[in-house]
Short mmCIF file of C-alpha atoms and ligand atoms in Angstrom, two decimals:
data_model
loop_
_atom_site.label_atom_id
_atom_site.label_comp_id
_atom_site.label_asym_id
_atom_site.label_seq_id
_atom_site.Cartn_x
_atom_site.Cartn_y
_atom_site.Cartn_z
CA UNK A 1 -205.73 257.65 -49.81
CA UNK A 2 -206.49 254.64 -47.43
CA UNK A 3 -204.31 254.57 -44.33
CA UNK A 4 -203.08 251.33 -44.49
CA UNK A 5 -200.41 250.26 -47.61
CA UNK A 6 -202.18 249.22 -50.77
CA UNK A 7 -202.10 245.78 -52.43
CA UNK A 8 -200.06 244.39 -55.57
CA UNK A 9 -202.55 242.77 -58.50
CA UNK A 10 -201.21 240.77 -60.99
CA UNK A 11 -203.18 240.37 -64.07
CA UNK A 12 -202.84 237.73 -66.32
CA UNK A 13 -204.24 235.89 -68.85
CA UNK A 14 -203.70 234.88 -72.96
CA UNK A 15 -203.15 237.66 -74.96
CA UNK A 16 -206.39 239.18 -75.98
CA UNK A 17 -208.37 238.00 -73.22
CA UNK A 18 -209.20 241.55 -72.25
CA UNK A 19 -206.54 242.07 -69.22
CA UNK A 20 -205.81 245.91 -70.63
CA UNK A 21 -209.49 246.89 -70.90
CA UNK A 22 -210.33 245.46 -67.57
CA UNK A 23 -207.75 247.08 -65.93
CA UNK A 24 -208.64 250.33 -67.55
CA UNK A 25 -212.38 249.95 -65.70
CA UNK A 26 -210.35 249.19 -62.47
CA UNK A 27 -208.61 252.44 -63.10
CA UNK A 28 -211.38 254.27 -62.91
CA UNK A 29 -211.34 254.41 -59.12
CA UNK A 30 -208.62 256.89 -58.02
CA UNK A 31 -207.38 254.06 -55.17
CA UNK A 32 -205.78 251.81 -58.33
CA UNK A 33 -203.21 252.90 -60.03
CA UNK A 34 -201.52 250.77 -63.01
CA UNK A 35 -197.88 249.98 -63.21
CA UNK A 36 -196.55 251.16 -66.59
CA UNK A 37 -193.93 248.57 -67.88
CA UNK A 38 -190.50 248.62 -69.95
CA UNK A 39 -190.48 247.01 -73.00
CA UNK A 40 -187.97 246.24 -75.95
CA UNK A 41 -191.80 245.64 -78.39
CA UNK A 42 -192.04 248.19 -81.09
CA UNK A 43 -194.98 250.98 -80.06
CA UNK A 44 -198.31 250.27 -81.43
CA UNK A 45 -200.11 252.99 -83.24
CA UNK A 46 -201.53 255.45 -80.55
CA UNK A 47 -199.46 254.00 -77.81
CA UNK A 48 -198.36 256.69 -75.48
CA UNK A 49 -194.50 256.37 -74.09
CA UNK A 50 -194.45 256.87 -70.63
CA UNK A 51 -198.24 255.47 -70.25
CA UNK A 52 -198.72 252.22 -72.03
CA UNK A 53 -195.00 251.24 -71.69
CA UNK A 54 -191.31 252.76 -72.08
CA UNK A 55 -190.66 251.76 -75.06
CA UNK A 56 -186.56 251.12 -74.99
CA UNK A 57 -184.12 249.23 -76.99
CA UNK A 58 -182.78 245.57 -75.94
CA UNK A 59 -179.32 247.51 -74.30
CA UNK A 60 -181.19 249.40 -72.12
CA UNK A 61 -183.64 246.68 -71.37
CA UNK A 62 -180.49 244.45 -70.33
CA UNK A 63 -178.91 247.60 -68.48
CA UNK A 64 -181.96 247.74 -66.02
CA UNK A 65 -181.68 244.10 -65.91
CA UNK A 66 -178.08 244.51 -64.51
CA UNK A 67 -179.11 247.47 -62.26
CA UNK A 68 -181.99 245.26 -60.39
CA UNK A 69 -184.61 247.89 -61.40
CA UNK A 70 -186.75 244.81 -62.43
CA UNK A 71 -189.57 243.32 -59.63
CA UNK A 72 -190.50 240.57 -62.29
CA UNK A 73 -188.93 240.73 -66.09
CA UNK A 74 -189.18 238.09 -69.13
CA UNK A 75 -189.46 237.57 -72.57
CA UNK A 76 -192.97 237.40 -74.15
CA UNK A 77 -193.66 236.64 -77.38
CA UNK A 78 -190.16 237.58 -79.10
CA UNK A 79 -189.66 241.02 -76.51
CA UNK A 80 -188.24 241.51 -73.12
CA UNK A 81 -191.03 242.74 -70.87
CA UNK A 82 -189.94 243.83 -67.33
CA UNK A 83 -191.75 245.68 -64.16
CA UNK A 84 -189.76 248.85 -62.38
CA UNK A 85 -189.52 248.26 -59.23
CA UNK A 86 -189.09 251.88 -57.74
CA UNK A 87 -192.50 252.68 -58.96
CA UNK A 88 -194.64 249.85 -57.34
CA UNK A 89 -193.02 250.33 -53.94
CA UNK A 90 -193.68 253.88 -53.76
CA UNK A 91 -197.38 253.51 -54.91
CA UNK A 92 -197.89 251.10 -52.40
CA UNK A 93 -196.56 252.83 -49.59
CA UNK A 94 -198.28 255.21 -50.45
CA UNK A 95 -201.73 253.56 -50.25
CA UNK A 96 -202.56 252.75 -53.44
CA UNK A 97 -203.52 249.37 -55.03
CA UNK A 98 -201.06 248.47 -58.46
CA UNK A 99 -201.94 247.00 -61.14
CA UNK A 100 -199.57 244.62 -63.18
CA UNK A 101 -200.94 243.16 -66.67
CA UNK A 102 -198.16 241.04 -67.09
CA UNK A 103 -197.79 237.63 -68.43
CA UNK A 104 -197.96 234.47 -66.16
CA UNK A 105 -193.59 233.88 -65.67
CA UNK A 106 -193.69 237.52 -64.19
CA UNK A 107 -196.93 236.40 -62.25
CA UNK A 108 -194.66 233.84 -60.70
CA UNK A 109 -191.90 235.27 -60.05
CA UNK A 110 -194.07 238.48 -58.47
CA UNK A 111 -195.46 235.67 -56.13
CA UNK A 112 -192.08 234.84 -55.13
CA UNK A 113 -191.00 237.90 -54.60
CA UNK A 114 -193.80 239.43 -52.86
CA UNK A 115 -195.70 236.53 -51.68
CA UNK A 116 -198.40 239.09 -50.48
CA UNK A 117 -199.12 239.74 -53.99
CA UNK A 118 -202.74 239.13 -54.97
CA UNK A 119 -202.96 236.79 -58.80
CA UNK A 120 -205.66 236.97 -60.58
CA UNK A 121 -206.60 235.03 -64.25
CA UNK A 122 -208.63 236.34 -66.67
CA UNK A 123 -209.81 233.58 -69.34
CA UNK A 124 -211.91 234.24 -72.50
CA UNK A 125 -214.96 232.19 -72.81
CA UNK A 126 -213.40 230.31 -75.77
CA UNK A 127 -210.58 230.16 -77.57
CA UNK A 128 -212.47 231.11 -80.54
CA UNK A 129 -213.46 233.90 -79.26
CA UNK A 130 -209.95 234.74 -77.90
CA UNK A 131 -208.85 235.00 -81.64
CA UNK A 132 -212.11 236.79 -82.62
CA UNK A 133 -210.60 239.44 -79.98
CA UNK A 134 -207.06 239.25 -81.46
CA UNK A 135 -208.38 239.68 -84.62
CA UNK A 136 -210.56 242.44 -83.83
CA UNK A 137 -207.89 244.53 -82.33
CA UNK A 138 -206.02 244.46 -85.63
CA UNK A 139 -202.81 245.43 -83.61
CA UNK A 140 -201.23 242.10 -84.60
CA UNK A 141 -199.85 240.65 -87.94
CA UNK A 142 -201.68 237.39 -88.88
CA UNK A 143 -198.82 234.88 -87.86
CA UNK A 144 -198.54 237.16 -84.45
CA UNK A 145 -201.80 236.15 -83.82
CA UNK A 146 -201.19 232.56 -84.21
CA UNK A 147 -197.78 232.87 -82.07
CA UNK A 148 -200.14 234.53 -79.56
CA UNK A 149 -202.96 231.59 -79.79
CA UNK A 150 -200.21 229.14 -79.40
CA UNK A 151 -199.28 230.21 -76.21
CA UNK A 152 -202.67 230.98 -74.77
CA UNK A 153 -202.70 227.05 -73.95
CA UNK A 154 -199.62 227.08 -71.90
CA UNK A 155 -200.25 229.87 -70.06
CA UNK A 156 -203.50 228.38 -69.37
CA UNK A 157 -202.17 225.38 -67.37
CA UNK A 158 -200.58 227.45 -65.10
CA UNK A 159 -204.06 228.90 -63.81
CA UNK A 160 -203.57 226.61 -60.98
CA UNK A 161 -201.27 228.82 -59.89
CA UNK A 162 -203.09 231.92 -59.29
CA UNK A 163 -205.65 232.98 -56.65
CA UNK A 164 -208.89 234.21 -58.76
CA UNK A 165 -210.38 233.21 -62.16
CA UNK A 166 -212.36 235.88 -63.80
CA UNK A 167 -213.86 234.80 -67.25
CA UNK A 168 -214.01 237.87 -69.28
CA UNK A 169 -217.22 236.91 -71.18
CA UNK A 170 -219.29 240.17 -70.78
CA UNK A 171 -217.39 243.24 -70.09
CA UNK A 172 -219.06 244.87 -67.22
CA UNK A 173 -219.56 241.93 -65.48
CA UNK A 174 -215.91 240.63 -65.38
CA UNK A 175 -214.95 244.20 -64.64
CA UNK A 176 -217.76 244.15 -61.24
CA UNK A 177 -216.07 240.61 -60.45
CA UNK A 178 -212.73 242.46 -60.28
CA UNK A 179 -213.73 245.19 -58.16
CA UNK A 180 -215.43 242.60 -56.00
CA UNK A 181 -211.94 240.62 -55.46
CA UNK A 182 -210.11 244.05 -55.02
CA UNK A 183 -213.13 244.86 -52.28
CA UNK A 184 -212.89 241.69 -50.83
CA UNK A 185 -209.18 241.95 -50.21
CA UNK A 186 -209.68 245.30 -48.26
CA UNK A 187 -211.20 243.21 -45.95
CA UNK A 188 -208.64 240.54 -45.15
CA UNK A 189 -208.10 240.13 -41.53
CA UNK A 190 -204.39 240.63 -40.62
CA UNK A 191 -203.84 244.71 -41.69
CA UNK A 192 -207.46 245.62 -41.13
CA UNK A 193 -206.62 244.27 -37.31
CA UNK A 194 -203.47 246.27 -36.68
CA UNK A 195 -205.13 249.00 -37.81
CA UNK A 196 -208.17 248.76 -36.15
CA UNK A 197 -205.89 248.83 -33.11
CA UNK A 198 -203.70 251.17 -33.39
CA UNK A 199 -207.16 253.56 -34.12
CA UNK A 200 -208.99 252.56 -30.69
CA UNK A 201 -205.43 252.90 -29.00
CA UNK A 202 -205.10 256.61 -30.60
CA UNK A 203 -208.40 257.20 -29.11
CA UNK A 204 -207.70 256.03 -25.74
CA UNK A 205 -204.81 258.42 -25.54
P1 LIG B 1 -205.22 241.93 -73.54
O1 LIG B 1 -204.82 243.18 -72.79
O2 LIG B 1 -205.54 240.79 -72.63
O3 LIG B 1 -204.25 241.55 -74.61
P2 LIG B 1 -207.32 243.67 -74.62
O4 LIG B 1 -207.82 244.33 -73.38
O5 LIG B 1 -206.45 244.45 -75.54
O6 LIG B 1 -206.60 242.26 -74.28
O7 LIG B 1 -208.60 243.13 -75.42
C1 LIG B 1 -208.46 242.50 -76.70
C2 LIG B 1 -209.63 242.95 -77.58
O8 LIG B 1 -210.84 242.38 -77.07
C3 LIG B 1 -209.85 244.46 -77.60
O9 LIG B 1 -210.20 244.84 -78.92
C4 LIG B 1 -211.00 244.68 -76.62
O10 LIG B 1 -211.75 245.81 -76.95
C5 LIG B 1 -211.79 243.39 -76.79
N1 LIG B 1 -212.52 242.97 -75.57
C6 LIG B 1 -212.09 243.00 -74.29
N2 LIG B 1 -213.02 242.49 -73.45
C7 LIG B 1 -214.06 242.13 -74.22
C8 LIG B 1 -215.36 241.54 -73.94
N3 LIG B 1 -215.74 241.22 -72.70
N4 LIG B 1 -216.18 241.30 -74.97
C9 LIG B 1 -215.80 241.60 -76.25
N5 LIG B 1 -214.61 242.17 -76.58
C10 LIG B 1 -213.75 242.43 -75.58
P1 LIG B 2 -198.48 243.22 -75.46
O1 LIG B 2 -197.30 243.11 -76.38
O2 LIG B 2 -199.75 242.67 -76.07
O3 LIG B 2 -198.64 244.60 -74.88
O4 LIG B 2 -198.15 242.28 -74.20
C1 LIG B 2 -197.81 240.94 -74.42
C2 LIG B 2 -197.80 240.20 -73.10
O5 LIG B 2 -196.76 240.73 -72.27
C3 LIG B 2 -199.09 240.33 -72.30
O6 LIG B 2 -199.42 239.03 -71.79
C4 LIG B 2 -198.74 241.23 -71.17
O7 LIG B 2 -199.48 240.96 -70.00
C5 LIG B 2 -197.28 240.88 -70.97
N1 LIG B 2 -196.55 241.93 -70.27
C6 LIG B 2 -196.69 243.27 -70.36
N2 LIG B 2 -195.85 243.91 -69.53
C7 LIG B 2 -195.15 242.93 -68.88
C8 LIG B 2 -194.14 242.95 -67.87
O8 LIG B 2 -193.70 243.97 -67.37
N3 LIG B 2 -193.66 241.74 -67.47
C9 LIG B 2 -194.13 240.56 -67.98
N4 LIG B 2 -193.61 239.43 -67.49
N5 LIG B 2 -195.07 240.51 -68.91
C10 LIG B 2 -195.59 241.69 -69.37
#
């Protein structure tokens, strides 16, 4: 665990651009840990409650709402999508980096929130390709698919928005261009200093 308190990623990008299987390669280093959302969406085959989401209905969705357990939550698509709170403040406190593959309104309002928060796009190299990807997944219902295309445009506009554009062409190198930001970001000046110090003053004492 680094000694310093880890950083908030959001991930965003159309659905189908890859954000889930990039962030699985990030989680591959034990530093990264992802933030598992709520969700009122129906549970794909092989999804895992608990690890890809928590799976609830629209009450308790709208309860947690009410309670302010939510860092970021919205509706995607025709489901209420939301990020516990609890969870990403302890992870980061504790020194790990967290993950959030969440759409770009909850990218927003994470910026707003926690204006520390690092955003980074991830764009397929067409949209063609985009609903090859769809497509290929199979996890969608034709006309999802086309709701999900439809949007891609709009949530492309608001690139502008965010801090780093990956395009998720080939796997492995998107997935080295992420570590690279995440790297890079380990680096930034202002907590690297304070800790710096506080290190050469606990060895002057
Ligand atoms: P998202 O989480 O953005 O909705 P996924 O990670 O589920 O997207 O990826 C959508 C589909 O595209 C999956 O079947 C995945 O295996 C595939 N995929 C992801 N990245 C690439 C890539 N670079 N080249 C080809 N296929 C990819
Ligand atoms: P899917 O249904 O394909 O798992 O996710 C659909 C969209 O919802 C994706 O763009 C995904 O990033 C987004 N999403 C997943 N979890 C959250 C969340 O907690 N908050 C928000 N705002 N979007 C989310």
């Amino acid at each position: 665990m680094s000694r310093t308190k880890g950083k908030l990623y959001v991930i965003s990008g159309p659905s189908g651009t890859g954000k889930g299987t990039i962030c699985a390669e990030l989680l591959k280093d034990k530093h990264n840990e992802f933030s598992v959302s709520m969700t009122t969406r129906d549970p794909r085959e092989g999804e895992v409650h608990g690890k890809d989401y928590f799976f609830v209905t629209r009450e308790e969705f709208l309860d947690n709402v009410e309670a302010g357990n939510f860092l970021e939550h919205a509706q995607v698509f025709d489901n209420l999508y939301g990020t516990p709170k609890d969870m990403v403040i302890k992870r980061l406190d504790r020194g790990y980096n967290v993950l959030l593959d969440i759409d770009v309104q909850g990218g927003l309002q994470v910026r707003k929130a926690m204006p520390e928060s690092i955003l980074i796009f991830i764009l397929p190299p067409s949209l063609k390709e985009l609903r090859r990807r769809l497509e290929g997944r199979g996890t969608e219902t034709a006309d999802k698919v086309e709701k999900r295309l439809g949007q891609a445009l709009s949530e492309i506009k608001l690139i502008g928005e965010y801090d780093y554009i990956i395009i998720n062409d080939d796997l492995e190198t998107a997935a080295n261009e992420a570590r690279s930001i995440i790297e890079a970001e380990s680096h930034r000046v202002p907590e690297a200093v304070r800790g710096i110090i506080r290190e050469y003053e606990n060895e002057l004492q």
